[in-house]
mmCIF file of C-alpha atoms and ligand atoms in Angstrom:
data_model
loop_
_atom_site.group_PDB
_atom_site.id
_atom_site.type_symbol
_atom_site.label_atom_id
_atom_site.label_comp_id
_atom_site.label_asym_id
_atom_site.label_seq_id
_atom_site.Cartn_x
_atom_site.Cartn_y
_atom_site.Cartn_z
ATOM 1 C CA MET A 1 15.714 17.262 -7.295
ATOM 2 C CA THR A 2 13.500 16.977 -4.234
ATOM 3 C CA PRO A 3 12.722 19.922 -1.949
ATOM 4 C CA MET A 4 14.015 18.217 1.201
ATOM 5 C CA ASN A 5 14.597 20.870 3.815
ATOM 6 C CA GLY A 6 12.668 19.577 6.775
ATOM 7 C CA ASP A 7 9.581 21.489 5.704
ATOM 8 C CA VAL A 8 6.349 20.032 4.456
ATOM 9 C CA VAL A 9 6.555 18.760 0.895
ATOM 10 C CA THR A 10 3.496 18.170 -1.252
ATOM 11 C CA VAL A 11 2.692 15.740 -4.044
ATOM 12 C CA THR A 12 -0.463 16.588 -5.980
ATOM 13 C CA VAL A 13 -2.581 13.715 -7.264
ATOM 14 C CA ASP A 14 -3.745 15.591 -10.313
ATOM 15 C CA LEU A 15 -7.029 13.898 -11.181
ATOM 16 C CA PRO A 16 -9.258 16.206 -13.238
ATOM 17 C CA GLY A 17 -11.774 17.903 -10.967
ATOM 18 C CA ARG A 18 -10.676 15.846 -7.946
ATOM 19 C CA ALA A 19 -7.034 16.810 -7.481
ATOM 20 C CA TYR A 20 -5.795 16.409 -3.917
ATOM 21 C CA PRO A 21 -2.617 17.120 -1.996
ATOM 22 C CA VAL A 22 -0.414 14.581 -0.262
ATOM 23 C CA ARG A 23 1.395 16.530 2.461
ATOM 24 C CA ILE A 24 4.550 14.939 3.851
ATOM 25 C CA GLY A 25 6.565 16.134 6.842
ATOM 26 C CA GLN A 26 7.412 15.762 10.479
ATOM 27 C CA HIS A 27 5.066 16.738 13.260
ATOM 28 C CA LEU A 28 2.253 16.995 10.742
ATOM 29 C CA LEU A 29 -0.634 15.743 12.883
ATOM 30 C CA ALA A 30 -0.439 19.112 14.626
ATOM 31 C CA SER A 31 -1.275 20.752 11.290
ATOM 32 C CA ALA A 32 -3.796 18.164 10.142
ATOM 33 C CA GLY A 33 -6.779 20.188 11.376
ATOM 34 C CA ALA A 34 -5.741 23.209 9.335
ATOM 35 C CA PHE A 35 -5.177 21.041 6.268
ATOM 36 C CA VAL A 36 -8.631 19.474 6.655
ATOM 37 C CA ARG A 37 -10.128 22.922 7.149
ATOM 38 C CA ALA A 38 -8.646 23.991 3.822
ATOM 39 C CA CYS A 39 -10.862 21.412 2.098
ATOM 40 C CA SER A 40 -13.946 21.296 4.333
ATOM 41 C CA ARG A 41 -16.347 23.793 5.889
ATOM 42 C CA ALA A 42 -18.012 21.161 8.084
ATOM 43 C CA ALA A 43 -18.369 21.555 11.847
ATOM 44 C CA ARG A 44 -17.824 17.878 12.673
ATOM 45 C CA ALA A 45 -15.579 15.002 11.630
ATOM 46 C CA LEU A 46 -15.293 11.314 12.449
ATOM 47 C CA VAL A 47 -11.879 9.751 13.092
ATOM 48 C CA VAL A 48 -11.409 5.986 12.613
ATOM 49 C CA THR A 49 -8.358 4.325 14.130
ATOM 50 C CA ASP A 50 -7.265 1.011 15.661
ATOM 51 C CA SER A 51 -6.431 0.251 19.266
ATOM 52 C CA ASN A 52 -2.659 0.325 18.686
ATOM 53 C CA VAL A 53 -2.622 3.677 16.921
ATOM 54 C CA GLY A 54 -5.389 5.489 18.794
ATOM 55 C CA PRO A 55 -3.633 5.748 22.172
ATOM 56 C CA LEU A 56 -0.483 7.052 20.469
ATOM 57 C CA TYR A 57 -1.825 9.624 18.029
ATOM 58 C CA ALA A 58 -5.587 10.231 18.253
ATOM 59 C CA ALA A 59 -5.259 12.983 20.883
ATOM 60 C CA ALA A 60 -2.827 14.989 18.726
ATOM 61 C CA LEU A 61 -5.080 14.667 15.706
ATOM 62 C CA GLN A 62 -8.255 15.522 17.599
ATOM 63 C CA GLU A 63 -6.594 18.539 19.223
ATOM 64 C CA SER A 64 -5.549 19.921 15.881
ATOM 65 C CA LEU A 65 -9.052 19.261 14.509
ATOM 66 C CA GLN A 66 -10.525 21.115 17.440
ATOM 67 C CA ALA A 67 -8.162 24.055 16.941
ATOM 68 C CA ALA A 68 -9.415 24.232 13.363
ATOM 69 C CA GLY A 69 -13.028 24.284 14.514
ATOM 70 C CA PHE A 70 -13.978 20.628 14.057
ATOM 71 C CA GLU A 71 -15.804 18.731 16.740
ATOM 72 C CA SER A 72 -14.542 15.171 16.279
ATOM 73 C CA GLU A 73 -15.660 11.745 17.401
ATOM 74 C CA LEU A 74 -13.280 8.773 17.568
ATOM 75 C CA ILE A 75 -14.058 5.171 16.631
ATOM 76 C CA THR A 76 -11.445 2.577 17.597
ATOM 77 C CA VAL A 77 -11.489 -0.855 15.953
ATOM 78 C CA PRO A 78 -9.352 -3.883 16.878
ATOM 79 C CA PRO A 79 -5.987 -4.021 15.060
ATOM 80 C CA GLY A 80 -5.318 -6.527 12.282
ATOM 81 C CA ASP A 81 -6.791 -7.314 8.890
ATOM 82 C CA ALA A 82 -9.723 -9.159 10.506
ATOM 83 C CA SER A 83 -11.208 -5.703 11.155
ATOM 84 C CA LYS A 84 -11.296 -5.038 7.409
ATOM 85 C CA SER A 85 -14.671 -6.757 7.233
ATOM 86 C CA LEU A 86 -18.329 -6.062 6.487
ATOM 87 C CA PRO A 87 -19.344 -6.700 10.121
ATOM 88 C CA GLN A 88 -16.780 -4.126 11.282
ATOM 89 C CA ALA A 89 -17.922 -1.669 8.599
ATOM 90 C CA ALA A 90 -21.503 -2.187 9.825
ATOM 91 C CA GLN A 91 -20.452 -1.169 13.332
ATOM 92 C CA VAL A 92 -18.991 2.058 11.947
ATOM 93 C CA TYR A 93 -22.229 2.681 9.983
ATOM 94 C CA ASP A 94 -24.136 2.312 13.264
ATOM 95 C CA VAL A 95 -22.062 5.112 14.792
ATOM 96 C CA LEU A 96 -22.548 7.264 11.682
ATOM 97 C CA ALA A 97 -26.297 6.684 11.843
ATOM 98 C CA ALA A 98 -26.475 7.470 15.554
ATOM 99 C CA ARG A 99 -24.636 10.762 15.103
ATOM 100 C CA ARG A 100 -26.474 11.593 11.867
ATOM 101 C CA HIS A 101 -23.210 12.064 10.064
ATOM 102 C CA ASP A 102 -24.060 14.196 7.042
ATOM 103 C CA ARG A 103 -22.827 14.433 3.479
ATOM 104 C CA GLY A 104 -20.285 17.205 4.000
ATOM 105 C CA GLU A 105 -18.630 15.825 7.123
ATOM 106 C CA PRO A 106 -15.272 14.173 6.613
ATOM 107 C CA ILE A 107 -14.263 10.694 7.746
ATOM 108 C CA ILE A 108 -10.589 10.617 8.696
ATOM 109 C CA ALA A 109 -8.512 7.416 8.743
ATOM 110 C CA LEU A 110 -5.717 7.428 11.322
ATOM 111 C CA GLY A 111 -3.671 4.251 11.023
ATOM 112 C CA GLY A 112 -2.065 1.780 8.676
ATOM 113 C CA GLY A 113 -3.465 0.362 5.466
ATOM 114 C CA MET A 114 -6.077 -1.669 7.311
ATOM 115 C CA VAL A 115 -7.705 1.400 8.881
ATOM 116 C CA GLY A 116 -7.331 3.337 5.611
ATOM 117 C CA ASP A 117 -9.083 0.641 3.579
ATOM 118 C CA LEU A 118 -11.888 0.166 6.115
ATOM 119 C CA ALA A 119 -12.529 3.873 6.762
ATOM 120 C CA GLY A 120 -12.231 4.596 3.044
ATOM 121 C CA PHE A 121 -14.800 1.916 2.243
ATOM 122 C CA VAL A 122 -17.189 3.347 4.814
ATOM 123 C CA ALA A 123 -16.592 6.902 3.527
ATOM 124 C CA ALA A 124 -17.230 5.736 -0.043
ATOM 125 C CA THR A 125 -20.526 4.077 0.814
ATOM 126 C CA TRP A 126 -22.061 6.197 3.592
ATOM 127 C CA LEU A 127 -24.624 8.471 1.893
ATOM 128 C CA ARG A 128 -23.042 7.339 -1.401
ATOM 129 C CA GLY A 129 -19.811 9.036 -0.456
ATOM 130 C CA VAL A 130 -18.555 11.593 2.059
ATOM 131 C CA PRO A 131 -15.189 13.423 2.054
ATOM 132 C CA PHE A 132 -12.362 11.140 3.076
ATOM 133 C CA VAL A 133 -9.002 12.065 4.624
ATOM 134 C CA GLN A 134 -6.038 9.751 5.089
ATOM 135 C CA CYS A 135 -3.597 10.169 7.980
ATOM 136 C CA PRO A 136 -1.415 7.097 7.368
ATOM 137 C CA THR A 137 0.893 5.830 10.124
ATOM 138 C CA THR A 138 2.837 2.888 8.624
ATOM 139 C CA VAL A 139 5.383 2.624 5.817
ATOM 140 C CA GLU A 140 2.931 0.497 3.819
ATOM 141 C CA ALA A 141 0.259 3.183 4.084
ATOM 142 C CA ASP A 142 2.638 6.141 3.578
ATOM 143 C CA VAL A 143 4.169 4.807 0.376
ATOM 144 C CA ASP A 144 1.235 2.936 -1.111
ATOM 145 C CA ALA A 145 -2.150 2.411 0.531
ATOM 146 C CA SER A 146 -3.058 6.024 1.379
ATOM 147 C CA VAL A 147 -2.725 7.307 -2.189
ATOM 148 C CA GLY A 148 -4.902 6.259 -5.096
ATOM 149 C CA GLY A 149 -8.416 5.782 -3.780
ATOM 150 C CA LYS A 150 -8.708 1.994 -3.612
ATOM 151 C CA THR A 151 -10.880 1.055 -0.649
ATOM 152 C CA ALA A 152 -11.977 -2.411 0.381
ATOM 153 C CA VAL A 153 -12.983 -4.882 3.016
ATOM 154 C CA ASN A 154 -12.169 -8.579 2.916
ATOM 155 C CA HIS A 155 -14.589 -11.477 2.345
ATOM 156 C CA PRO A 156 -13.955 -14.875 3.943
ATOM 157 C CA MET A 157 -13.188 -16.085 0.389
ATOM 158 C CA GLY A 158 -10.379 -13.592 -0.098
ATOM 159 C CA LYS A 159 -8.773 -10.237 0.489
ATOM 160 C CA ASN A 160 -10.194 -6.964 -0.849
ATOM 161 C CA LEU A 161 -13.090 -8.688 -2.623
ATOM 162 C CA ILE A 162 -15.598 -5.992 -1.631
ATOM 163 C CA GLY A 163 -14.629 -2.445 -2.413
ATOM 164 C CA CYS A 164 -14.725 0.578 -4.630
ATOM 165 C CA PHE A 165 -12.762 3.600 -5.722
ATOM 166 C CA HIS A 166 -13.090 6.680 -3.558
ATOM 167 C CA GLN A 167 -10.290 9.219 -3.696
ATOM 168 C CA PRO A 168 -9.385 11.075 -0.527
ATOM 169 C CA VAL A 169 -9.594 14.868 -0.481
ATOM 170 C CA LEU A 170 -6.337 15.032 1.479
ATOM 171 C CA VAL A 171 -3.486 12.750 2.553
ATOM 172 C CA CYS A 172 -1.539 13.997 5.553
ATOM 173 C CA ILE A 173 1.633 11.979 6.231
ATOM 174 C CA ASP A 174 3.280 12.655 9.583
ATOM 175 C CA LEU A 175 6.647 10.921 9.329
ATOM 176 C CA ASP A 176 7.049 10.976 13.108
ATOM 177 C CA CYS A 177 4.385 8.267 13.361
ATOM 178 C CA LEU A 178 6.869 5.817 11.839
ATOM 179 C CA ARG A 179 8.965 6.010 15.024
ATOM 180 C CA THR A 180 6.590 3.678 16.845
ATOM 181 C CA VAL A 181 5.977 1.178 14.048
ATOM 182 C CA SER A 182 7.454 -2.237 14.879
ATOM 183 C CA ARG A 183 10.656 -3.108 13.073
ATOM 184 C CA ARG A 184 8.872 -5.940 11.308
ATOM 185 C CA ASP A 185 6.082 -3.710 9.983
ATOM 186 C CA PHE A 186 8.548 -0.972 9.033
ATOM 187 C CA VAL A 187 10.648 -3.391 6.979
ATOM 188 C CA ALA A 188 7.608 -5.079 5.396
ATOM 189 C CA GLY A 189 6.442 -1.753 3.954
ATOM 190 C CA LEU A 190 9.738 -1.294 2.144
ATOM 191 C CA ALA A 191 8.759 -4.017 -0.342
ATOM 192 C CA GLU A 192 6.176 -1.710 -1.936
ATOM 193 C CA SER A 193 8.859 0.921 -2.421
ATOM 194 C CA VAL A 194 11.156 -1.531 -4.199
ATOM 195 C CA LYS A 195 8.131 -2.433 -6.334
ATOM 196 C CA HIS A 196 7.573 1.209 -7.289
ATOM 197 C CA ALA A 197 11.217 1.579 -8.274
ATOM 198 C CA ILE A 198 11.181 -1.566 -10.424
ATOM 199 C CA ILE A 199 8.011 -0.645 -12.293
ATOM 200 C CA ARG A 200 9.014 2.842 -13.388
ATOM 201 C CA ASP A 201 12.105 4.437 -11.902
ATOM 202 C CA SER A 202 15.564 2.890 -12.238
ATOM 203 C CA ALA A 203 17.149 5.981 -10.622
ATOM 204 C CA PHE A 204 14.954 5.414 -7.572
ATOM 205 C CA PHE A 205 16.092 1.779 -7.503
ATOM 206 C CA GLU A 206 19.712 2.965 -7.435
ATOM 207 C CA TRP A 207 18.755 5.437 -4.705
ATOM 208 C CA HIS A 208 17.526 2.496 -2.590
ATOM 209 C CA GLU A 209 20.824 0.698 -3.185
ATOM 210 C CA ALA A 210 22.774 3.792 -2.126
ATOM 211 C CA HIS A 211 20.616 4.551 0.927
ATOM 212 C CA ALA A 212 19.496 1.144 2.215
ATOM 213 C CA ALA A 213 21.205 1.603 5.582
ATOM 214 C CA ALA A 214 19.855 5.141 6.033
ATOM 215 C CA ILE A 215 16.332 3.993 5.156
ATOM 216 C CA LEU A 216 16.554 1.215 7.763
ATOM 217 C CA ALA A 217 17.906 3.716 10.274
ATOM 218 C CA ALA A 218 14.844 5.890 9.520
ATOM 219 C CA ARG A 219 16.931 9.028 9.068
ATOM 220 C CA ASN A 220 14.526 11.977 8.913
ATOM 221 C CA ASP A 221 15.770 13.538 5.676
ATOM 222 C CA ILE A 222 15.951 10.136 3.987
ATOM 223 C CA LEU A 223 12.452 9.153 5.140
ATOM 224 C CA GLN A 224 10.955 12.316 3.702
ATOM 225 C CA GLU A 225 12.600 11.830 0.333
ATOM 226 C CA PHE A 226 11.693 8.135 0.420
ATOM 227 C CA VAL A 227 7.987 8.802 1.050
ATOM 228 C CA TYR A 228 7.919 11.752 -1.357
ATOM 229 C CA ARG A 229 9.357 9.758 -4.247
ATOM 230 C CA ASN A 230 6.995 6.867 -3.579
ATOM 231 C CA CYS A 231 3.943 9.114 -3.487
ATOM 232 C CA ARG A 232 5.039 10.824 -6.677
ATOM 233 C CA CYS A 233 5.375 7.461 -8.366
ATOM 234 C CA LYS A 234 2.026 6.185 -7.109
ATOM 235 C CA ALA A 235 0.309 9.480 -8.020
ATOM 236 C CA ALA A 236 1.647 9.352 -11.575
ATOM 237 C CA VAL A 237 0.418 5.790 -12.080
ATOM 238 C CA VAL A 238 -2.995 6.577 -10.597
ATOM 239 C CA VAL A 239 -3.487 9.750 -12.642
ATOM 240 C CA ALA A 240 -2.659 7.878 -15.846
ATOM 241 C CA ASP A 241 -5.108 5.033 -15.151
ATOM 242 C CA GLU A 242 -7.267 5.699 -12.096
ATOM 243 C CA ARG A 243 -9.492 2.648 -12.390
ATOM 244 C CA GLU A 244 -7.052 0.121 -13.790
ATOM 245 C CA THR A 245 -8.800 -0.008 -17.130
ATOM 246 C CA ALA A 246 -5.872 0.791 -19.439
ATOM 247 C CA THR A 247 -5.792 -1.312 -22.581
ATOM 248 C CA THR A 248 -2.938 0.198 -24.567
ATOM 249 C CA ASP A 249 -0.340 -0.260 -21.839
ATOM 250 C CA VAL A 250 -0.149 -1.899 -18.419
ATOM 251 C CA GLY A 251 -1.413 1.237 -16.632
ATOM 252 C CA ARG A 252 -2.260 0.918 -12.960
ATOM 253 C CA ALA A 253 -1.974 -2.862 -13.131
ATOM 254 C CA ALA A 254 1.800 -2.283 -12.971
ATOM 255 C CA LEU A 255 1.293 -1.842 -9.230
ATOM 256 C CA ASN A 256 0.336 -5.526 -9.069
ATOM 257 C CA LEU A 257 3.963 -6.520 -9.647
ATOM 258 C CA GLY A 258 4.769 -9.191 -7.067
ATOM 259 C CA HIS A 259 1.161 -9.269 -5.882
ATOM 260 C CA THR A 260 -0.284 -12.138 -7.899
ATOM 261 C CA ILE A 261 1.970 -14.786 -6.374
ATOM 262 C CA GLY A 262 2.345 -12.599 -3.259
ATOM 263 C CA HIS A 263 -1.391 -12.749 -2.499
ATOM 264 C CA ALA A 264 -1.416 -16.505 -2.999
ATOM 265 C CA ILE A 265 1.444 -16.856 -0.515
ATOM 266 C CA GLU A 266 -0.252 -14.474 1.888
ATOM 267 C CA THR A 267 -3.454 -16.512 1.958
ATOM 268 C CA GLN A 268 -1.656 -19.871 2.083
ATOM 269 C CA CYS A 269 0.246 -18.634 5.133
ATOM 270 C CA ASN A 270 -3.084 -17.673 6.644
ATOM 271 C CA TYR A 271 -1.992 -14.042 6.841
ATOM 272 C CA GLU A 272 0.869 -14.903 9.201
ATOM 273 C CA LEU A 273 3.186 -13.020 6.876
ATOM 274 C CA ARG A 274 2.926 -9.257 6.668
ATOM 275 C CA HIS A 275 1.479 -8.087 3.355
ATOM 276 C CA GLY A 276 4.833 -6.513 2.465
ATOM 277 C CA GLU A 277 6.737 -9.707 3.289
ATOM 278 C CA ALA A 278 4.485 -11.670 0.951
ATOM 279 C CA VAL A 279 4.947 -8.978 -1.710
ATOM 280 C CA GLY A 280 8.725 -9.235 -1.299
ATOM 281 C CA LEU A 281 8.507 -12.985 -1.932
ATOM 282 C CA GLY A 282 6.131 -12.304 -4.816
ATOM 283 C CA LEU A 283 8.719 -9.943 -6.295
ATOM 284 C CA VAL A 284 11.384 -12.666 -6.110
ATOM 285 C CA ALA A 285 9.069 -15.072 -7.952
ATOM 286 C CA ALA A 286 8.087 -12.413 -10.511
ATOM 287 C CA MET A 287 11.777 -11.693 -11.238
ATOM 288 C CA ASP A 288 12.336 -15.399 -11.832
ATOM 289 C CA LEU A 289 9.367 -15.571 -14.191
ATOM 290 C CA ALA A 290 10.720 -12.522 -15.997
ATOM 291 C CA VAL A 291 14.149 -14.107 -16.412
ATOM 292 C CA ARG A 292 12.536 -17.254 -17.810
ATOM 293 C CA CYS A 293 9.879 -15.725 -20.042
ATOM 294 C CA VAL A 294 10.756 -12.167 -21.138
ATOM 295 C CA GLY A 295 14.547 -12.015 -21.062
ATOM 296 C CA PHE A 296 14.870 -9.974 -17.864
ATOM 297 C CA PRO A 297 18.643 -10.083 -17.311
ATOM 298 C CA ASP A 298 19.789 -12.426 -14.565
ATOM 299 C CA PRO A 299 22.175 -9.799 -13.091
ATOM 300 C CA HIS A 300 19.142 -7.528 -12.598
ATOM 301 C CA ARG A 301 17.363 -10.304 -10.755
ATOM 302 C CA GLN A 302 20.403 -10.669 -8.527
ATOM 303 C CA ARG A 303 20.366 -6.922 -7.822
ATOM 304 C CA VAL A 304 16.701 -7.039 -6.844
ATOM 305 C CA GLU A 305 17.208 -10.016 -4.535
ATOM 306 C CA ALA A 306 20.297 -8.373 -3.012
ATOM 307 C CA LEU A 307 18.425 -5.118 -2.375
ATOM 308 C CA LEU A 308 15.451 -6.880 -0.778
ATOM 309 C CA ALA A 309 17.860 -8.820 1.459
ATOM 310 C CA ARG A 310 19.753 -5.642 2.433
ATOM 311 C CA LEU A 311 16.432 -4.111 3.390
ATOM 312 C CA GLU A 312 15.982 -7.148 5.655
ATOM 313 C CA LEU A 313 13.045 -8.548 3.704
ATOM 314 C CA PRO A 314 12.775 -12.323 3.382
ATOM 315 C CA ILE A 315 13.768 -13.493 -0.106
ATOM 316 C CA ARG A 316 13.157 -17.182 0.531
ATOM 317 C CA ALA A 317 9.990 -18.762 1.896
ATOM 318 C CA SER A 318 9.666 -21.219 4.727
ATOM 319 C CA LYS A 319 10.216 -24.810 3.667
ATOM 320 C CA THR A 320 6.532 -25.483 4.251
ATOM 321 C CA LEU A 321 5.554 -23.397 1.209
ATOM 322 C CA ASP A 322 3.303 -25.640 -0.882
ATOM 323 C CA CYS A 323 3.942 -24.953 -4.544
ATOM 324 C CA GLN A 324 0.918 -26.902 -5.851
ATOM 325 C CA ASP A 325 -1.367 -25.099 -3.435
ATOM 326 C CA ILE A 326 -0.005 -21.725 -4.613
ATOM 327 C CA LEU A 327 -0.754 -22.740 -8.209
ATOM 328 C CA ARG A 328 -4.323 -23.643 -7.253
ATOM 329 C CA ARG A 329 -4.717 -20.322 -5.463
ATOM 330 C CA LEU A 330 -3.497 -18.472 -8.531
ATOM 331 C CA GLY A 331 -6.426 -20.005 -10.357
ATOM 332 C CA ALA A 332 -8.733 -18.323 -7.862
ATOM 333 C CA ASP A 333 -6.921 -14.978 -7.965
ATOM 334 C CA LYS A 334 -9.140 -12.127 -9.039
ATOM 335 C CA LYS A 335 -6.564 -11.135 -11.651
ATOM 336 C CA VAL A 336 -7.540 -14.189 -13.640
ATOM 337 C CA ARG A 337 -9.068 -13.108 -16.943
ATOM 338 C CA ASP A 338 -10.811 -15.624 -19.152
ATOM 339 C CA ARG A 339 -9.207 -18.440 -17.174
ATOM 340 C CA THR A 340 -5.815 -17.097 -18.117
ATOM 341 C CA VAL A 341 -3.449 -16.018 -15.418
ATOM 342 C CA ARG A 342 -1.601 -12.858 -16.381
ATOM 343 C CA PHE A 343 1.435 -11.537 -14.598
ATOM 344 C CA ILE A 344 3.102 -8.169 -14.494
ATOM 345 C CA VAL A 345 6.810 -8.767 -15.061
ATOM 346 C CA PRO A 346 9.789 -6.427 -15.481
ATOM 347 C CA VAL A 347 11.626 -6.242 -18.785
ATOM 348 C CA THR A 348 14.322 -4.196 -17.101
ATOM 349 C CA ILE A 349 14.621 -2.302 -13.836
ATOM 350 C CA GLY A 350 12.243 0.607 -14.451
ATOM 351 C CA ALA A 351 9.794 -0.927 -16.943
ATOM 352 C CA VAL A 352 7.172 -3.678 -16.804
ATOM 353 C CA ARG A 353 4.851 -5.467 -19.218
ATOM 354 C CA TRP A 354 2.105 -8.080 -19.191
ATOM 355 C CA LEU A 355 3.043 -11.735 -19.454
ATOM 356 C CA ASP A 356 -0.006 -13.646 -20.664
ATOM 357 C CA ALA A 357 -0.637 -17.264 -19.761
ATOM 358 C CA PRO A 358 2.941 -18.443 -19.206
ATOM 359 C CA ALA A 359 3.567 -22.203 -19.254
ATOM 360 C CA ILE A 360 2.550 -23.707 -15.950
ATOM 361 C CA ALA A 361 6.051 -25.179 -15.638
ATOM 362 C CA ASP A 362 7.551 -21.687 -15.704
ATOM 363 C CA VAL A 363 5.196 -20.467 -12.985
ATOM 364 C CA GLU A 364 6.042 -23.540 -10.932
ATOM 365 C CA GLN A 365 9.766 -22.894 -11.337
ATOM 366 C CA ALA A 366 9.273 -19.272 -10.300
ATOM 367 C CA ILE A 367 7.571 -20.392 -7.098
ATOM 368 C CA GLN A 368 10.299 -23.008 -6.547
ATOM 369 C CA ARG A 369 12.810 -20.146 -6.607
ATOM 370 C CA LEU A 370 11.471 -19.234 -3.186
ATOM 371 C CA LEU A 371 12.737 -22.572 -1.890
ATOM 372 C CA ALA A 372 16.130 -22.450 -3.649
ATOM 373 C CA PRO A 373 19.319 -22.011 -1.608
ATOM 374 C CA MET A 374 20.064 -18.420 -0.652
ATOM 375 C CA PRO A 375 22.438 -16.592 -2.974
ATOM 376 C CA ARG A 376 25.850 -15.946 -1.447
HETATM 377 N N1 NAD B 401 -5.777 0.600 -0.744
HETATM 378 C C1 NAD B 401 -4.606 0.311 -1.245
HETATM 379 O O1 NAD B 401 -4.222 0.791 -2.309
HETATM 380 C C2 NAD B 401 -3.700 -0.593 -0.469
HETATM 381 C C3 NAD B 401 -2.367 -0.728 -0.863
HETATM 382 C C4 NAD B 401 -1.530 -1.530 -0.095
HETATM 383 C C5 NAD B 401 -2.027 -2.191 1.028
HETATM 384 N N2 NAD B 401 -3.337 -2.048 1.364
HETATM 385 C C6 NAD B 401 -3.877 -2.732 2.548
HETATM 386 O O2 NAD B 401 -3.188 -2.252 3.697
HETATM 387 C C7 NAD B 401 -3.210 -3.265 4.715
HETATM 388 C C8 NAD B 401 -1.819 -3.420 5.250
HETATM 389 O O3 NAD B 401 -1.386 -2.179 5.752
HETATM 390 P P1 NAD B 401 -0.356 -2.075 6.964
HETATM 391 O O4 NAD B 401 0.823 -2.897 6.639
HETATM 392 O O5 NAD B 401 -0.194 -0.646 7.255
HETATM 393 O O6 NAD B 401 -1.098 -2.874 8.137
HETATM 394 P P2 NAD B 401 -1.947 -2.416 9.406
HETATM 395 O O7 NAD B 401 -2.773 -1.246 9.144
HETATM 396 O O8 NAD B 401 -2.614 -3.646 9.877
HETATM 397 O O9 NAD B 401 -0.794 -1.976 10.444
HETATM 398 C C9 NAD B 401 0.164 -2.929 10.881
HETATM 399 C C10 NAD B 401 0.266 -2.933 12.422
HETATM 400 O O10 NAD B 401 0.899 -1.742 12.862
HETATM 401 C C11 NAD B 401 0.089 -1.082 13.839
HETATM 402 N N3 NAD B 401 0.381 0.338 13.677
HETATM 403 C C12 NAD B 401 -0.016 1.151 12.668
HETATM 404 N N4 NAD B 401 0.577 2.341 12.760
HETATM 405 C C13 NAD B 401 1.361 2.299 13.868
HETATM 406 C C14 NAD B 401 2.225 3.233 14.474
HETATM 407 N N5 NAD B 401 2.473 4.433 13.936
HETATM 408 N N6 NAD B 401 2.873 2.867 15.611
HETATM 409 C C15 NAD B 401 2.675 1.634 16.138
HETATM 410 N N7 NAD B 401 1.892 0.698 15.588
HETATM 411 C C16 NAD B 401 1.235 1.033 14.455
HETATM 412 C C17 NAD B 401 -1.306 -1.517 13.538
HETATM 413 O O11 NAD B 401 -2.138 -1.416 14.668
HETATM 414 C C18 NAD B 401 -1.080 -2.971 13.119
HETATM 415 O O12 NAD B 401 -0.954 -3.785 14.260
HETATM 416 C C19 NAD B 401 -3.743 -4.504 4.056
HETATM 417 O O13 NAD B 401 -5.089 -4.659 4.420
HETATM 418 C C20 NAD B 401 -3.640 -4.203 2.559
HETATM 419 O O14 NAD B 401 -4.607 -4.893 1.806
HETATM 420 C C21 NAD B 401 -4.168 -1.266 0.644
HETATM 421 ZN ZN1 ZN B 402 0.661 -4.204 -1.769
#
């Protein structure tokens, strides 16, 4: 079903008037310049990266930009979510101002989701929006963050509180970049893929079950199909409900599966967990809530937990997890509407729905699941 032959494969995010390609393949940074050229006539570009990624990949990207006739400048920010901040964005604006970066000149993110969100936010706001290109380098960014146009920086009060929608003009995914991602970051990103499968694609869920070992081994052919199917899933959700305003069905909010409780865990742990690890735990809690409240079959829950565990994601939290504190944090979650916490929950593997204002006891039990003994 998927054109996996070692060549570049493309997913189109088919938004009316703003369609863009997601190109996926090996050794793709060498072609990035030509891809950018296909959507920009500018003479200059700005590349934003972090200090882990820059030394590994910025030269390859800048060489290919130069070969395509772009003079590029590189900005390197410190790694970690702390750089996804207004003060850091302000430093990038200073560089843009100094170089008189104009309306037609692209800003290119080279890095994981942190760099993508920060550079995307700057691209969205500089001169009310300049062309934005994503060159993601982590699993999290390849399968989720680079597609869909959500950009943000954090506020001390919480993650992603300041942001806007700004679709890229191009996403260029060089799978070779995943070779240098730490094992922990690689595995963490897999949680978003399991999420995509649960929300809309039971065949993709089975594919994960069949290929878990090959995914972990980062086999080239498997990685390409893995990223391709994720991008196709994300693109379909985004095209159907770009701004998460659907009222007749769950729309883009489906992507929040595992994220409501996941975010609360992430902030309680003071960001010591990877985003994907917190999402994995959030998925476990969401499955429990679904079993309790919407008749999600218990054997399905067991399959989800077993898959997450096979992918080496944590399915139980540290004993220090404070259930009451998580409940309080849910109250402050930005998904709260009219003082009513809503959750996305699966009804089966491949379909989700809203669960409105469940009994607090059920939410508490779902969080407690994360402290229950491990299944055998
Ligand atoms: N915009 C969206 O739709 C969206 C979706 C999901 C997540 N996000 C955001 O993405 C961020 C998390 O993304 P992430 O997990 O990619 O984190 P990250 O960008 O912080 O990268 C994780 C670590 O890996 C390093 N790294 C990145 N690429 C590397 C490579 N190829 N080789 C070696 N090291 C590399 C980074 O320097 C960092 O230390 C969060 O801020 C989250 O909010 C956004
Ligand atoms: Zn996420």
